[in-house]
Amino acid sequence: DLKSATVYVGHVGTAAQRRDAPARLTEQAPVIQSAIDAALRLKWTPVLRFLLVPSVRRGRPRRRSRSAG
């Protein structure tokens, strides 16, 4: 289902900046979605959901495995 997408955000900054980053990105989601549409020309432009990933602040990349099938 390409109608929605989770964007994992790694943000380095103050605690307040990290706390506010997902909300600020959500406010700008329409602009970001328009840019995605212009660049990729998808049938559906995904609705974006932003999720803060604290591992970036700690210096470790987050790895997600994809299940086959």
Short mmCIF file of N, CA, C and O in Angstrom, two decimals:
data_model
loop_
_atom_site.label_atom_id
_atom_site.label_comp_id
_atom_site.label_asym_id
_atom_site.label_seq_id
_atom_site.Cartn_x
_atom_site.Cartn_y
_atom_site.Cartn_z
N ASP A 1 0.85 -1.18 0.00
CA ASP A 1 0.00 0.00 0.00
C ASP A 1 0.89 1.23 0.00
O ASP A 1 1.58 1.52 0.98
N LEU A 2 0.89 1.96 -1.08
CA LEU A 2 1.73 3.14 -1.20
C LEU A 2 0.98 4.43 -0.90
O LEU A 2 1.45 5.51 -1.21
N LYS A 3 -0.18 4.33 -0.27
CA LYS A 3 -0.94 5.53 0.04
C LYS A 3 -0.49 6.20 1.32
O LYS A 3 -0.89 7.31 1.62
N SER A 4 0.36 5.53 2.09
CA SER A 4 0.90 6.13 3.30
C SER A 4 2.35 5.71 3.44
O SER A 4 2.76 4.66 2.94
N ALA A 5 3.12 6.54 4.13
CA ALA A 5 4.54 6.25 4.34
C ALA A 5 4.98 6.80 5.68
O ALA A 5 4.57 7.89 6.06
N THR A 6 5.78 6.04 6.37
CA THR A 6 6.37 6.50 7.62
C THR A 6 7.77 7.00 7.31
O THR A 6 8.56 6.30 6.69
N VAL A 7 8.05 8.22 7.74
CA VAL A 7 9.35 8.83 7.54
C VAL A 7 10.05 8.82 8.89
O VAL A 7 9.58 9.42 9.85
N TYR A 8 11.17 8.10 8.98
CA TYR A 8 11.93 8.02 10.21
C TYR A 8 12.90 9.19 10.25
O TYR A 8 13.72 9.34 9.35
N VAL A 9 12.76 10.02 11.26
CA VAL A 9 13.50 11.28 11.35
C VAL A 9 14.58 11.16 12.41
O VAL A 9 14.28 10.88 13.57
N GLY A 10 15.79 11.39 11.99
CA GLY A 10 16.90 11.50 12.93
C GLY A 10 17.24 12.98 13.04
O GLY A 10 17.53 13.63 12.04
N HIS A 11 17.16 13.53 14.22
CA HIS A 11 17.36 14.96 14.40
C HIS A 11 18.37 15.19 15.51
O HIS A 11 18.20 14.67 16.61
N VAL A 12 19.38 15.94 15.19
CA VAL A 12 20.36 16.31 16.19
C VAL A 12 20.10 17.77 16.54
O VAL A 12 20.01 18.62 15.66
N GLY A 13 19.94 18.05 17.78
CA GLY A 13 19.69 19.42 18.23
C GLY A 13 19.34 19.40 19.70
O GLY A 13 19.58 18.42 20.41
N THR A 14 18.73 20.47 20.14
CA THR A 14 18.33 20.55 21.54
C THR A 14 17.16 19.62 21.79
O THR A 14 16.49 19.17 20.85
N ALA A 15 16.89 19.36 23.07
CA ALA A 15 15.75 18.51 23.42
C ALA A 15 14.45 19.09 22.87
O ALA A 15 13.59 18.37 22.37
N ALA A 16 14.29 20.39 22.97
CA ALA A 16 13.07 21.04 22.46
C ALA A 16 12.96 20.90 20.95
O ALA A 16 11.87 20.65 20.42
N GLN A 17 14.08 21.05 20.23
CA GLN A 17 14.05 20.90 18.78
C GLN A 17 13.69 19.47 18.39
O GLN A 17 12.91 19.26 17.46
N ARG A 18 14.27 18.50 19.10
CA ARG A 18 13.94 17.10 18.81
C ARG A 18 12.47 16.83 19.10
O ARG A 18 11.80 16.14 18.33
N ARG A 19 11.97 17.34 20.21
CA ARG A 19 10.58 17.12 20.58
C ARG A 19 9.63 17.72 19.54
O ARG A 19 8.61 17.14 19.20
N ASP A 20 9.98 18.89 19.01
CA ASP A 20 9.10 19.61 18.08
C ASP A 20 9.24 19.18 16.62
O ASP A 20 8.39 19.51 15.80
N ALA A 21 10.30 18.46 16.30
CA ALA A 21 10.58 18.12 14.90
C ALA A 21 9.43 17.40 14.20
O ALA A 21 9.03 17.81 13.11
N PRO A 22 8.86 16.33 14.77
CA PRO A 22 7.78 15.65 14.06
C PRO A 22 6.56 16.55 13.79
O PRO A 22 5.99 16.53 12.70
N ALA A 23 6.19 17.38 14.76
CA ALA A 23 5.04 18.28 14.57
C ALA A 23 5.33 19.32 13.49
O ALA A 23 4.47 19.61 12.65
N ARG A 24 6.53 19.84 13.49
CA ARG A 24 6.88 20.85 12.48
C ARG A 24 6.92 20.22 11.09
O ARG A 24 6.51 20.84 10.10
N LEU A 25 7.43 19.00 11.00
CA LEU A 25 7.44 18.31 9.71
C LEU A 25 6.01 18.00 9.25
O LEU A 25 5.70 18.12 8.07
N THR A 26 5.15 17.61 10.18
CA THR A 26 3.75 17.34 9.84
C THR A 26 3.09 18.59 9.29
O THR A 26 2.30 18.51 8.33
N GLU A 27 3.40 19.74 9.86
CA GLU A 27 2.87 21.02 9.34
C GLU A 27 3.29 21.24 7.89
O GLU A 27 2.55 21.80 7.09
N GLN A 28 4.51 20.82 7.55
CA GLN A 28 5.05 21.02 6.22
C GLN A 28 4.80 19.84 5.28
O GLN A 28 5.24 19.86 4.13
N ALA A 29 4.08 18.84 5.76
CA ALA A 29 3.84 17.63 4.96
C ALA A 29 3.27 17.92 3.58
O ALA A 29 3.71 17.31 2.60
N PRO A 30 2.29 18.83 3.43
CA PRO A 30 1.78 19.08 2.08
C PRO A 30 2.85 19.56 1.10
O PRO A 30 2.86 19.17 -0.07
N VAL A 31 3.76 20.39 1.57
CA VAL A 31 4.85 20.88 0.72
C VAL A 31 5.77 19.72 0.35
O VAL A 31 6.18 19.57 -0.80
N ILE A 32 6.10 18.89 1.34
CA ILE A 32 6.98 17.74 1.10
C ILE A 32 6.31 16.76 0.15
O ILE A 32 6.93 16.25 -0.78
N GLN A 33 5.02 16.50 0.35
CA GLN A 33 4.28 15.58 -0.52
C GLN A 33 4.23 16.12 -1.95
O GLN A 33 4.34 15.34 -2.90
N SER A 34 4.08 17.42 -2.12
CA SER A 34 4.09 18.00 -3.46
C SER A 34 5.43 17.79 -4.14
O SER A 34 5.49 17.49 -5.34
N ALA A 35 6.51 17.94 -3.38
CA ALA A 35 7.84 17.72 -3.94
C ALA A 35 8.04 16.27 -4.34
O ALA A 35 8.62 15.97 -5.39
N ILE A 36 7.53 15.36 -3.53
CA ILE A 36 7.61 13.93 -3.86
C ILE A 36 6.83 13.65 -5.14
O ILE A 36 7.30 12.96 -6.05
N ASP A 37 5.64 14.22 -5.24
CA ASP A 37 4.82 14.02 -6.43
C ASP A 37 5.52 14.56 -7.68
O ASP A 37 5.54 13.90 -8.73
N ALA A 38 6.11 15.73 -7.57
CA ALA A 38 6.79 16.34 -8.72
C ALA A 38 8.00 15.51 -9.15
O ALA A 38 8.28 15.38 -10.35
N ALA A 39 8.70 14.94 -8.18
CA ALA A 39 9.92 14.19 -8.50
C ALA A 39 9.63 12.78 -9.00
O ALA A 39 10.33 12.27 -9.86
N LEU A 40 8.58 12.14 -8.45
CA LEU A 40 8.37 10.73 -8.74
C LEU A 40 7.19 10.42 -9.64
O LEU A 40 7.11 9.34 -10.21
N ARG A 41 6.24 11.32 -9.72
CA ARG A 41 5.04 11.10 -10.54
C ARG A 41 4.36 9.77 -10.22
O ARG A 41 4.22 8.89 -11.07
N LEU A 42 3.97 9.61 -8.99
CA LEU A 42 3.26 8.42 -8.55
C LEU A 42 1.77 8.55 -8.81
O LEU A 42 1.24 9.67 -8.89
N LYS A 43 1.09 7.43 -8.91
CA LYS A 43 -0.36 7.47 -9.06
C LYS A 43 -0.99 8.10 -7.81
O LYS A 43 -1.91 8.88 -7.89
N TRP A 44 -0.47 7.71 -6.66
CA TRP A 44 -0.91 8.26 -5.38
C TRP A 44 0.29 8.86 -4.69
O TRP A 44 1.33 8.23 -4.60
N THR A 45 0.14 10.07 -4.18
CA THR A 45 1.20 10.64 -3.36
C THR A 45 0.95 10.18 -1.94
O THR A 45 -0.13 10.42 -1.40
N PRO A 46 1.90 9.52 -1.31
CA PRO A 46 1.66 8.98 0.02
C PRO A 46 1.42 10.05 1.07
O PRO A 46 2.01 11.12 1.02
N VAL A 47 0.55 9.75 2.01
CA VAL A 47 0.36 10.59 3.18
C VAL A 47 1.51 10.26 4.12
O VAL A 47 1.77 9.10 4.42
N LEU A 48 2.22 11.29 4.55
CA LEU A 48 3.43 11.09 5.33
C LEU A 48 3.15 11.15 6.83
O LEU A 48 2.40 12.00 7.30
N ARG A 49 3.79 10.24 7.54
CA ARG A 49 3.75 10.21 9.01
C ARG A 49 5.19 10.27 9.47
O ARG A 49 6.03 9.48 9.01
N PHE A 50 5.51 11.19 10.35
CA PHE A 50 6.88 11.39 10.80
C PHE A 50 7.08 10.79 12.18
O PHE A 50 6.28 10.99 13.08
N LEU A 51 8.17 10.04 12.33
CA LEU A 51 8.47 9.36 13.58
C LEU A 51 9.92 9.64 13.95
O LEU A 51 10.83 9.38 13.16
N LEU A 52 10.13 10.18 15.13
CA LEU A 52 11.47 10.49 15.60
C LEU A 52 12.21 9.22 15.97
O LEU A 52 11.67 8.35 16.65
N VAL A 53 13.45 9.10 15.49
CA VAL A 53 14.29 7.93 15.76
C VAL A 53 15.46 8.40 16.63
O VAL A 53 16.38 9.04 16.15
N PRO A 54 15.43 8.09 17.92
CA PRO A 54 16.47 8.59 18.82
C PRO A 54 17.84 7.97 18.60
O PRO A 54 18.83 8.51 19.06
N SER A 55 17.95 6.87 17.88
CA SER A 55 19.24 6.22 17.70
C SER A 55 20.23 7.10 16.94
O SER A 55 21.43 6.97 17.11
N VAL A 56 19.74 8.03 16.11
CA VAL A 56 20.64 8.91 15.37
C VAL A 56 21.40 9.80 16.35
O VAL A 56 22.59 10.03 16.22
N ARG A 57 20.71 10.27 17.37
CA ARG A 57 21.35 11.12 18.37
C ARG A 57 22.44 10.36 19.10
O ARG A 57 23.46 10.91 19.48
N ARG A 58 22.23 9.08 19.32
CA ARG A 58 23.22 8.26 20.01
C ARG A 58 24.34 7.82 19.09
O ARG A 58 25.30 7.20 19.53
N GLY A 59 24.22 8.08 17.78
CA GLY A 59 25.27 7.75 16.84
C GLY A 59 25.19 6.36 16.27
O GLY A 59 26.13 5.90 15.64
N ARG A 60 24.08 5.67 16.47
CA ARG A 60 23.93 4.32 15.92
C ARG A 60 22.80 4.33 14.88
O ARG A 60 21.69 4.76 15.17
N PRO A 61 23.07 3.83 13.69
CA PRO A 61 22.00 3.75 12.70
C PRO A 61 20.95 2.72 13.09
O PRO A 61 21.28 1.71 13.72
N ARG A 62 19.74 2.99 12.74
CA ARG A 62 18.66 2.04 13.01
C ARG A 62 18.50 1.18 11.78
O ARG A 62 18.36 1.68 10.67
N ARG A 63 18.49 -0.10 11.97
CA ARG A 63 18.33 -1.03 10.84
C ARG A 63 17.01 -1.73 10.97
O ARG A 63 16.65 -2.22 12.03
N ARG A 64 16.31 -1.79 9.87
CA ARG A 64 15.03 -2.49 9.83
C ARG A 64 15.14 -3.62 8.85
O ARG A 64 15.57 -3.43 7.72
N SER A 65 14.78 -4.78 9.26
CA SER A 65 14.81 -5.90 8.33
C SER A 65 13.45 -6.02 7.66
O SER A 65 12.42 -5.72 8.24
N ARG A 66 13.48 -6.42 6.44
CA ARG A 66 12.25 -6.63 5.69
C ARG A 66 11.99 -8.11 5.60
O ARG A 66 12.88 -8.87 5.25
N SER A 67 10.78 -8.49 5.90
CA SER A 67 10.46 -9.92 5.79
C SER A 67 10.15 -10.25 4.34
O SER A 67 9.56 -9.46 3.62
N ALA A 68 10.60 -11.37 3.92
CA ALA A 68 10.34 -11.83 2.56
C ALA A 68 8.91 -12.35 2.46
O ALA A 68 8.40 -12.98 3.36
N GLY A 69 8.27 -12.00 1.38
CA GLY A 69 6.95 -12.54 1.17
C GLY A 69 5.97 -11.54 1.09
O GLY A 69 5.01 -11.19 0.82
#
